[in-house]
């Protein structure tokens, strides 16, 4: 049983399943065959277990019955890219009625194609160039001299291929699969001499074959980690937190022979008042070694956080940047030498005898400040910070945290004109942390901690085409009252051709709204419905022609008293008289069945009666019903459980949250009760979760739970469980972060939250794990 695979790029692979098991990983385009043959007459169902990073593979001719011959016509197409990545947390998701659009809301400002943590940009236009996607953090980068790159940091994959903390890229941006080193901890420094690559980190110093990554016998003994490396001729200069190198005293800076590892006489011995010097940048140029960091003296002279040293002796040269700050905080994070100019970036207010806001251009001979002086600010409480810089033919590229002239927003990335000091149009990096910059030709390479660099503006609300994976033009543009801060969308609910949106916005679609709006799903136009309410809406639910609204701090709606719960006629928009008393409660979830409205949240009492985190109200009168699931969780002797999410399937109400007991029986964080009488059901009794899930949704006979801890998943992630209590085959593990929202189509599971790497267990087989890097928003096959 098999077929063909098409659309795989260099280094990509796709995981395929037959009948939910018999996993096979295919790494090349062309023919493939499943490992296990099937007997004549048996059914088969080929599905995609895991697509390559940034792609969503589809299956054709995937199901049927085996006839008299082999099945060879299954087609796996991996040509379609997906681009639904945000630069911030996704809090809520909702599918359109036809399933063609996924609406997303949260605390983000941009949506675009996933960039990863090492990104090439056009130096003139800032357009992102094709490249291999790196997960995690890229702390240091180094050209290989042939158009390629070495990158180091704290990451685990490049272009979907496992690479721990160190990798080599070819000149076309693809992974060089012949170079394999896999250091066990983060790489902080890189230097290249001939065909030897020197790396530094918590492990100290090591020398590798620059072509293969094989370790060389070269050794240097030191008693602390290395944070920076530079090379000049055959000498390796390095800095870190150590005080002995090869048995000889060297405080935080040293140099060794690149061939033998023999300690050099070079000994700057930095000092820092009442603390250990911090070395953050070393640049070797000509016969000078520039060092930046945090220190008060170096090379035998007083030098505040940046010094120019003789490359042979380590003695401080006459060059002195004379950095200072009224509050005494002076740090240098990066520096660059450009001919007769030394650019210094960090935290300071004076440089070279002139006022300079954390970035300065200094004369390479005297250290005097040159006229170039960008006007960087931050706010009334703190000054700007420049954490990385690089120089192009006409610009100085800056990364850090600062505000540019005539801007109300904090920037993290900017291009400054090299002559005038004026900012140029440049890529938006909100949500990204750029930590290293290098310029080669007309390309600026940005490394750091990033999932998205650039993308299109979307203020906490966006729509994705589920067929193409592309961001749609739908853009109601919510606006928060304070333009310095982006709005957050907390809840979404689709009702036919309309989508209800709740958040902290004051304007949406160009019209005033007090955090609640009704938007056309096609055009993005805001409809006339305009409720006025206090507090924050956390839940929206449309059922039987009624829109239920709930949250925290809601005291009135349209001038009528309401206590955290309200209902509107979905057709007319009229506020209904339904007004349960949920004073002092936080409502997180609503489910409706027949004439009952089930409410979940954080409360011990509601409507004056004891109810722990879960209650039922009459959908007409709003009266609290006798129905009581008996959910408990003691906080300082008070019953105060929390229900985060609920799902209704058949006669059962499934719920998850922070609780430990239901109807007198132990149930940690998830349970099911009869929706009619509240009786506890055995579902979930066989597994105790280690953390409170944030979401649960159901379809058919399967529940999907954004869960955590031991049992169903090894770490925080999403798991599936049948209504019978049997553990399902869908298992997603997150290395960090969590899932806030789950939406289901007939074939796909859409996850939104704040996460980076996900690991999917193919067919539920614990030994068949695939890594996928799709931050904050991803889609996986059901």
Short mmCIF file of N, CA and C in Angstrom, two decimals, residues 495 500 518 541-548 567-574 576 592:
data_model
loop_
_atom_site.label_atom_id
_atom_site.label_comp_id
_atom_site.label_asym_id
_atom_site.label_seq_id
_atom_site.Cartn_x
_atom_site.Cartn_y
_atom_site.Cartn_z
N UNK A 495 -22.07 33.62 14.13
CA UNK A 495 -23.49 33.37 13.97
C UNK A 495 -23.86 33.66 12.52
N UNK A 500 -19.38 37.89 16.39
CA UNK A 500 -19.36 38.76 17.56
C UNK A 500 -17.94 38.80 18.12
N UNK A 518 -20.49 43.60 16.61
CA UNK A 518 -20.99 42.62 15.66
C UNK A 518 -20.44 42.99 14.29
N UNK A 541 -21.50 33.28 23.47
CA UNK A 541 -22.11 32.02 23.03
C UNK A 541 -23.42 32.34 22.34
N UNK A 542 -23.58 31.86 21.10
CA UNK A 542 -24.82 32.05 20.36
C UNK A 542 -25.56 30.72 20.31
N UNK A 543 -26.78 30.71 20.83
CA UNK A 543 -27.55 29.47 20.87
C UNK A 543 -29.03 29.78 20.82
N UNK A 544 -29.76 29.08 19.93
CA UNK A 544 -31.21 29.21 19.84
C UNK A 544 -31.66 30.65 19.66
N UNK A 545 -30.91 31.40 18.84
CA UNK A 545 -31.29 32.78 18.56
C UNK A 545 -30.93 33.77 19.64
N UNK A 546 -30.16 33.35 20.62
CA UNK A 546 -29.77 34.23 21.72
C UNK A 546 -28.25 34.31 21.81
N UNK A 547 -27.76 35.54 21.98
CA UNK A 547 -26.34 35.76 22.25
C UNK A 547 -26.16 35.93 23.75
N UNK A 548 -25.41 35.01 24.36
CA UNK A 548 -25.08 35.10 25.78
C UNK A 548 -23.72 35.75 25.93
N UNK A 567 -27.96 38.56 28.15
CA UNK A 567 -28.41 37.88 26.94
C UNK A 567 -29.07 38.88 26.00
N UNK A 568 -28.79 38.73 24.70
CA UNK A 568 -29.37 39.59 23.67
C UNK A 568 -30.12 38.72 22.66
N UNK A 569 -31.17 39.28 22.08
CA UNK A 569 -31.80 38.65 20.94
C UNK A 569 -30.82 38.78 19.77
N UNK A 570 -30.40 37.65 19.19
CA UNK A 570 -29.36 37.68 18.16
C UNK A 570 -29.85 38.34 16.88
N UNK A 571 -31.14 38.36 16.63
CA UNK A 571 -31.67 38.96 15.40
C UNK A 571 -31.82 40.47 15.55
N UNK A 572 -32.48 40.89 16.61
CA UNK A 572 -32.75 42.32 16.78
C UNK A 572 -31.66 43.06 17.54
N UNK A 573 -30.87 42.32 18.33
CA UNK A 573 -29.85 42.94 19.17
C UNK A 573 -30.39 43.50 20.47
N UNK A 574 -31.66 43.28 20.73
CA UNK A 574 -32.29 43.81 21.94
C UNK A 574 -31.83 43.05 23.18
N UNK A 576 -32.20 41.18 26.42
CA UNK A 576 -33.28 40.38 27.01
C UNK A 576 -33.36 40.61 28.52
N UNK A 592 -25.30 25.81 26.35
CA UNK A 592 -26.76 25.85 26.39
C UNK A 592 -27.32 24.55 25.86
#
